[in-house]
Amino acid sequence: MHWTPVLLLGLALFAGAFVQSSIGFGMAVVAAPFLVLFAPALMPGALLVTSFSLPVVQLLHGPRDVEWRSLSWALAARLLVMPLGVAAVALLSVRAISVVTGVLILLTVAASVSALGVRTTPVSSAVAGAIAGFSGTAASIGGPFFALVLQHERPTRLRATLSVFFLVGAAMAVAGLSVAGKFTTDQLVAGIAWIPFMALGYAAAAPARARLDHDRLRRAVLAFCVLASVSVIVRALVS
């Protein structure tokens, strides 16, 4: 494992943690394009390792106002579908995983900007959890679809519920990938190395959180994600 790109990719984790601590999700969506472009061998395991840490920090330092009923349905569905994500990592090439990641980011953006009147029900929670079972395992992107289901909840409840969803979901994904032999030592080491960058991103967002224009930040993040995902897909297809 070459440490220079790993440490430089820490900057992507810093930016992703800043975004997620501000709007509730985004760390994997922001960082994943950089990983698949510059260190595809570290996907998705390294990003899943880092995904453990930010939810823990958020739960320790923020309100633990969790919507347990919806969370239970989402996690149950995620567990059932997770083997499909493990199979994708085991069977697909690096190029195919890059395309899958790019497409999932585009779907995330489409879901985030849609005017769908999704409500928090057992069915919608289970559907979001099922999507995350595949996308969260194959590309470490599992939160935005459940965030869409929770969009009408209080901001504190949304962030707390998503934090538990990220934490348990990442544990499920790492366990599944480990059983399949697709979670490597390099991924573990890189994920641990990125934790300080994540912590700095979270700390940097704290004093600015109250002054941020969340709508403007959200639009900027989504626009970046579209450009990044398109570049990932084009590079994978022409390489």
mmCIF file of C-alpha atoms in Angstrom:
data_model
loop_
_atom_site.group_PDB
_atom_site.id
_atom_site.type_symbol
_atom_site.label_atom_id
_atom_site.label_comp_id
_atom_site.label_asym_id
_atom_site.label_seq_id
_atom_site.Cartn_x
_atom_site.Cartn_y
_atom_site.Cartn_z
ATOM 1 C CA MET A 1 0.000 0.000 0.000
ATOM 2 C CA HIS A 2 1.392 3.409 -1.030
ATOM 3 C CA TRP A 3 0.913 5.927 1.752
ATOM 4 C CA THR A 4 1.042 9.125 -0.329
ATOM 5 C CA PRO A 5 -2.303 8.570 -2.129
ATOM 6 C CA VAL A 6 -3.846 7.188 1.055
ATOM 7 C CA LEU A 7 -2.984 10.332 3.003
ATOM 8 C CA LEU A 8 -4.047 12.605 0.139
ATOM 9 C CA LEU A 9 -7.377 10.772 0.008
ATOM 10 C CA GLY A 10 -7.745 11.695 3.666
ATOM 11 C CA LEU A 11 -8.626 15.178 2.410
ATOM 12 C CA ALA A 12 -11.667 13.692 0.667
ATOM 13 C CA LEU A 13 -12.694 12.103 3.968
ATOM 14 C CA PHE A 14 -12.223 15.482 5.680
ATOM 15 C CA ALA A 15 -14.578 17.127 3.166
ATOM 16 C CA GLY A 16 -17.074 14.285 3.394
ATOM 17 C CA ALA A 17 -17.162 14.392 7.197
ATOM 18 C CA PHE A 18 -17.697 18.159 7.088
ATOM 19 C CA VAL A 19 -20.661 17.679 4.755
ATOM 20 C CA GLN A 20 -22.183 14.783 6.695
ATOM 21 C CA SER A 21 -21.956 16.545 10.040
ATOM 22 C CA SER A 22 -23.766 19.498 8.449
ATOM 23 C CA ILE A 23 -26.593 17.893 6.434
ATOM 24 C CA GLY A 24 -26.819 14.379 7.940
ATOM 25 C CA PHE A 25 -25.231 12.338 5.149
ATOM 26 C CA GLY A 26 -22.571 12.669 2.488
ATOM 27 C CA MET A 27 -19.233 11.326 3.687
ATOM 28 C CA ALA A 28 -19.239 8.256 1.434
ATOM 29 C CA VAL A 29 -20.974 10.060 -1.436
ATOM 30 C CA VAL A 30 -18.285 12.772 -1.466
ATOM 31 C CA ALA A 31 -15.288 10.487 -0.875
ATOM 32 C CA ALA A 32 -16.192 7.416 -2.963
ATOM 33 C CA PRO A 33 -15.471 8.965 -6.404
ATOM 34 C CA PHE A 34 -11.929 9.850 -5.319
ATOM 35 C CA LEU A 35 -11.347 6.334 -4.002
ATOM 36 C CA VAL A 36 -12.542 4.552 -7.124
ATOM 37 C CA LEU A 37 -10.390 6.861 -9.283
ATOM 38 C CA PHE A 38 -7.154 6.794 -7.285
ATOM 39 C CA ALA A 39 -7.269 3.727 -4.982
ATOM 40 C CA PRO A 40 -9.956 1.301 -6.202
ATOM 41 C CA ALA A 41 -8.382 -1.606 -4.309
ATOM 42 C CA LEU A 42 -9.393 0.099 -1.058
ATOM 43 C CA MET A 43 -13.081 0.093 -1.975
ATOM 44 C CA PRO A 44 -15.413 -0.477 -0.249
ATOM 45 C CA GLY A 45 -13.747 -1.791 2.916
ATOM 46 C CA ALA A 46 -11.601 1.200 3.856
ATOM 47 C CA LEU A 47 -14.510 3.604 3.538
ATOM 48 C CA LEU A 48 -16.698 1.288 5.633
ATOM 49 C CA VAL A 49 -14.083 1.287 8.419
ATOM 50 C CA THR A 50 -14.117 5.080 8.517
ATOM 51 C CA SER A 51 -17.924 4.992 8.389
ATOM 52 C CA PHE A 52 -17.909 3.391 11.853
ATOM 53 C CA SER A 53 -16.272 6.364 13.514
ATOM 54 C CA LEU A 54 -18.308 9.407 12.473
ATOM 55 C CA PRO A 55 -21.678 8.000 13.663
ATOM 56 C CA VAL A 56 -20.111 7.183 17.031
ATOM 57 C CA VAL A 57 -18.872 10.772 17.388
ATOM 58 C CA GLN A 58 -22.263 12.145 16.323
ATOM 59 C CA LEU A 59 -24.128 9.937 18.801
ATOM 60 C CA LEU A 60 -21.768 10.817 21.659
ATOM 61 C CA HIS A 61 -21.874 14.573 21.063
ATOM 62 C CA GLY A 62 -25.374 15.091 19.679
ATOM 63 C CA PRO A 63 -28.979 14.333 20.674
ATOM 64 C CA ARG A 64 -29.808 10.609 20.582
ATOM 65 C CA ASP A 65 -33.327 11.169 19.266
ATOM 66 C CA VAL A 66 -33.686 7.966 17.224
ATOM 67 C CA GLU A 67 -36.768 6.913 15.277
ATOM 68 C CA TRP A 68 -36.487 3.274 16.304
ATOM 69 C CA ARG A 69 -39.522 1.877 14.461
ATOM 70 C CA SER A 70 -38.393 2.965 10.998
ATOM 71 C CA LEU A 71 -34.788 2.118 11.825
ATOM 72 C CA SER A 72 -35.729 -1.466 12.737
ATOM 73 C CA TRP A 73 -37.500 -2.031 9.418
ATOM 74 C CA ALA A 74 -34.615 -0.491 7.462
ATOM 75 C CA LEU A 75 -31.929 -2.541 9.216
ATOM 76 C CA ALA A 76 -33.866 -5.801 8.858
ATOM 77 C CA ALA A 77 -34.239 -5.251 5.101
ATOM 78 C CA ARG A 78 -30.596 -4.191 4.809
ATOM 79 C CA LEU A 79 -29.458 -7.419 6.461
ATOM 80 C CA LEU A 80 -31.556 -9.541 4.106
ATOM 81 C CA VAL A 81 -30.230 -7.884 0.934
ATOM 82 C CA MET A 82 -26.613 -7.463 2.069
ATOM 83 C CA PRO A 83 -25.463 -10.801 0.525
ATOM 84 C CA LEU A 84 -26.209 -9.344 -2.929
ATOM 85 C CA GLY A 85 -23.770 -6.511 -2.245
ATOM 86 C CA VAL A 86 -21.142 -8.980 -1.048
ATOM 87 C CA ALA A 87 -21.671 -11.041 -4.212
ATOM 88 C CA ALA A 88 -21.211 -7.927 -6.354
ATOM 89 C CA VAL A 89 -17.852 -7.160 -4.728
ATOM 90 C CA ALA A 90 -16.760 -10.797 -5.088
ATOM 91 C CA LEU A 91 -17.826 -11.256 -8.711
ATOM 92 C CA LEU A 92 -17.440 -7.876 -10.431
ATOM 93 C CA SER A 93 -14.213 -6.363 -11.730
ATOM 94 C CA VAL A 94 -12.751 -3.108 -10.389
ATOM 95 C CA ARG A 95 -14.031 -1.313 -13.498
ATOM 96 C CA ALA A 96 -17.532 -2.699 -12.993
ATOM 97 C CA ILE A 97 -17.512 -1.664 -9.325
ATOM 98 C CA SER A 98 -16.478 1.839 -10.432
ATOM 99 C CA VAL A 99 -19.452 2.022 -12.802
ATOM 100 C CA VAL A 100 -21.795 0.700 -10.094
ATOM 101 C CA THR A 101 -20.495 3.319 -7.664
ATOM 102 C CA GLY A 102 -20.979 6.129 -10.180
ATOM 103 C CA VAL A 103 -24.511 5.013 -11.040
ATOM 104 C CA LEU A 104 -25.428 4.702 -7.367
ATOM 105 C CA ILE A 105 -24.211 8.255 -6.727
ATOM 106 C CA LEU A 106 -26.351 9.534 -9.616
ATOM 107 C CA LEU A 107 -29.360 7.677 -8.198
ATOM 108 C CA THR A 108 -28.599 9.202 -4.811
ATOM 109 C CA VAL A 109 -28.618 12.699 -6.289
ATOM 110 C CA ALA A 110 -31.854 11.990 -8.176
ATOM 111 C CA ALA A 111 -33.497 10.730 -4.998
ATOM 112 C CA SER A 112 -32.239 13.702 -2.987
ATOM 113 C CA VAL A 113 -33.586 16.341 -5.401
ATOM 114 C CA SER A 114 -36.825 14.564 -6.221
ATOM 115 C CA ALA A 115 -40.119 16.022 -5.114
ATOM 116 C CA LEU A 116 -41.407 12.591 -4.120
ATOM 117 C CA GLY A 117 -43.729 12.765 -1.150
ATOM 118 C CA VAL A 118 -42.084 9.837 0.622
ATOM 119 C CA ARG A 119 -43.389 9.295 4.117
ATOM 120 C CA THR A 120 -41.879 7.427 7.039
ATOM 121 C CA THR A 121 -43.701 4.084 6.933
ATOM 122 C CA PRO A 122 -42.563 0.485 7.485
ATOM 123 C CA VAL A 123 -42.739 -0.174 3.726
ATOM 124 C CA SER A 124 -40.709 2.891 2.691
ATOM 125 C CA SER A 125 -38.164 2.215 5.455
ATOM 126 C CA ALA A 126 -37.778 -1.411 4.366
ATOM 127 C CA VAL A 127 -37.355 -0.435 0.705
ATOM 128 C CA ALA A 128 -34.672 2.124 1.619
ATOM 129 C CA GLY A 129 -32.946 -0.441 3.820
ATOM 130 C CA ALA A 130 -33.011 -3.026 1.022
ATOM 131 C CA ILE A 131 -31.389 -0.580 -1.421
ATOM 132 C CA ALA A 132 -28.766 0.216 1.205
ATOM 133 C CA GLY A 133 -28.146 -3.497 1.708
ATOM 134 C CA PHE A 134 -26.751 -3.626 -1.816
ATOM 135 C CA SER A 135 -25.347 -0.126 -2.313
ATOM 136 C CA GLY A 136 -23.915 0.215 1.183
ATOM 137 C CA THR A 137 -22.034 -3.067 0.870
ATOM 138 C CA ALA A 138 -20.903 -2.801 -2.761
ATOM 139 C CA ALA A 139 -20.011 0.918 -2.738
ATOM 140 C CA SER A 140 -20.286 2.015 0.942
ATOM 141 C CA ILE A 141 -23.167 4.366 -0.029
ATOM 142 C CA GLY A 142 -26.165 3.396 2.051
ATOM 143 C CA GLY A 143 -27.597 6.436 3.795
ATOM 144 C CA PRO A 144 -29.158 8.865 1.290
ATOM 145 C CA PHE A 145 -32.128 6.667 0.397
ATOM 146 C CA PHE A 146 -33.066 6.239 4.061
ATOM 147 C CA ALA A 147 -32.477 9.983 4.522
ATOM 148 C CA LEU A 148 -35.143 10.557 1.857
ATOM 149 C CA VAL A 149 -37.591 8.473 3.905
ATOM 150 C CA LEU A 150 -36.765 10.520 7.023
ATOM 151 C CA GLN A 151 -36.869 13.906 5.269
ATOM 152 C CA HIS A 152 -39.911 15.107 7.231
ATOM 153 C CA GLU A 153 -38.443 14.266 10.645
ATOM 154 C CA ARG A 154 -36.818 16.843 12.918
ATOM 155 C CA PRO A 155 -33.173 17.513 11.936
ATOM 156 C CA THR A 156 -31.898 16.131 15.244
ATOM 157 C CA ARG A 157 -33.960 12.959 14.841
ATOM 158 C CA LEU A 158 -32.859 12.548 11.214
ATOM 159 C CA ARG A 159 -29.162 12.867 12.088
ATOM 160 C CA ALA A 160 -29.394 10.549 15.111
ATOM 161 C CA THR A 161 -31.370 7.873 13.252
ATOM 162 C CA LEU A 162 -29.016 7.980 10.276
ATOM 163 C CA SER A 163 -26.027 7.712 12.618
ATOM 164 C CA VAL A 164 -27.302 4.423 14.060
ATOM 165 C CA PHE A 165 -28.192 3.233 10.550
ATOM 166 C CA PHE A 166 -24.651 4.002 9.314
ATOM 167 C CA LEU A 167 -23.021 2.383 12.350
ATOM 168 C CA VAL A 168 -24.946 -0.890 12.276
ATOM 169 C CA GLY A 169 -24.981 -1.022 8.473
ATOM 170 C CA ALA A 170 -21.208 -0.603 8.234
ATOM 171 C CA ALA A 171 -20.729 -3.386 10.787
ATOM 172 C CA MET A 172 -22.989 -5.671 8.733
ATOM 173 C CA ALA A 173 -21.127 -4.881 5.510
ATOM 174 C CA VAL A 174 -17.658 -5.419 6.984
ATOM 175 C CA ALA A 175 -18.771 -8.721 8.522
ATOM 176 C CA GLY A 176 -20.219 -9.905 5.204
ATOM 177 C CA LEU A 177 -17.150 -8.880 3.205
ATOM 178 C CA SER A 178 -14.859 -10.528 5.757
ATOM 179 C CA VAL A 179 -16.719 -13.829 5.488
ATOM 180 C CA ALA A 180 -16.387 -13.639 1.691
ATOM 181 C CA GLY A 181 -12.661 -12.873 1.936
ATOM 182 C CA LYS A 182 -13.101 -9.432 0.336
ATOM 183 C CA PHE A 183 -12.032 -7.308 3.314
ATOM 184 C CA THR A 184 -8.252 -6.840 3.254
ATOM 185 C CA THR A 185 -5.640 -5.720 5.736
ATOM 186 C CA ASP A 186 -4.804 -2.729 3.522
ATOM 187 C CA GLN A 187 -8.443 -1.638 3.627
ATOM 188 C CA LEU A 188 -8.449 -1.898 7.428
ATOM 189 C CA VAL A 189 -5.200 0.078 7.807
ATOM 190 C CA ALA A 190 -6.283 2.796 5.348
ATOM 191 C CA GLY A 191 -9.675 3.139 7.032
ATOM 192 C CA ILE A 192 -8.023 3.585 10.430
ATOM 193 C CA ALA A 193 -5.567 6.103 8.947
ATOM 194 C CA TRP A 194 -8.482 8.201 7.686
ATOM 195 C CA ILE A 195 -10.198 8.458 11.071
ATOM 196 C CA PRO A 196 -8.184 11.575 12.137
ATOM 197 C CA PHE A 197 -9.170 13.309 8.869
ATOM 198 C CA MET A 198 -12.805 12.449 9.593
ATOM 199 C CA ALA A 199 -12.501 13.809 13.137
ATOM 200 C CA LEU A 200 -10.981 17.062 11.857
ATOM 201 C CA GLY A 201 -13.810 17.431 9.310
ATOM 202 C CA TYR A 202 -16.399 16.943 12.024
ATOM 203 C CA ALA A 203 -14.638 19.426 14.336
ATOM 204 C CA ALA A 204 -14.333 22.011 11.560
ATOM 205 C CA ALA A 205 -18.053 21.821 10.853
ATOM 206 C CA ALA A 206 -19.115 22.285 14.479
ATOM 207 C CA PRO A 207 -18.550 26.062 14.808
ATOM 208 C CA ALA A 208 -19.836 26.711 11.285
ATOM 209 C CA ARG A 209 -22.926 24.503 11.495
ATOM 210 C CA ALA A 210 -25.244 27.180 12.852
ATOM 211 C CA ARG A 211 -24.126 29.735 10.235
ATOM 212 C CA LEU A 212 -24.121 27.482 7.177
ATOM 213 C CA ASP A 213 -26.748 27.908 4.512
ATOM 214 C CA HIS A 214 -27.704 24.233 4.492
ATOM 215 C CA ASP A 215 -29.761 24.432 1.300
ATOM 216 C CA ARG A 216 -26.940 26.090 -0.626
ATOM 217 C CA LEU A 217 -24.384 23.621 0.746
ATOM 218 C CA ARG A 218 -26.655 20.698 -0.149
ATOM 219 C CA ARG A 219 -27.066 21.924 -3.730
ATOM 220 C CA ALA A 220 -23.316 22.406 -4.111
ATOM 221 C CA VAL A 221 -22.609 18.922 -2.770
ATOM 222 C CA LEU A 222 -25.134 17.332 -5.106
ATOM 223 C CA ALA A 223 -23.717 19.207 -8.110
ATOM 224 C CA PHE A 224 -20.220 18.027 -7.228
ATOM 225 C CA CYS A 225 -21.479 14.457 -6.867
ATOM 226 C CA VAL A 226 -22.993 14.528 -10.363
ATOM 227 C CA LEU A 227 -19.725 15.720 -11.916
ATOM 228 C CA ALA A 228 -17.657 13.246 -9.916
ATOM 229 C CA SER A 229 -19.868 10.254 -10.670
ATOM 230 C CA VAL A 230 -19.982 11.033 -14.404
ATOM 231 C CA SER A 231 -16.181 11.265 -14.479
ATOM 232 C CA VAL A 232 -15.909 7.928 -12.650
ATOM 233 C CA ILE A 233 -18.262 6.220 -15.114
ATOM 234 C CA VAL A 234 -16.568 7.720 -18.201
ATOM 235 C CA ARG A 235 -13.089 6.789 -16.971
ATOM 236 C CA ALA A 236 -14.188 3.226 -16.187
ATOM 237 C CA LEU A 237 -15.849 2.772 -19.583
ATOM 238 C CA VAL A 238 -12.992 4.151 -21.697
ATOM 239 C CA SER A 239 -10.097 2.625 -19.752
#
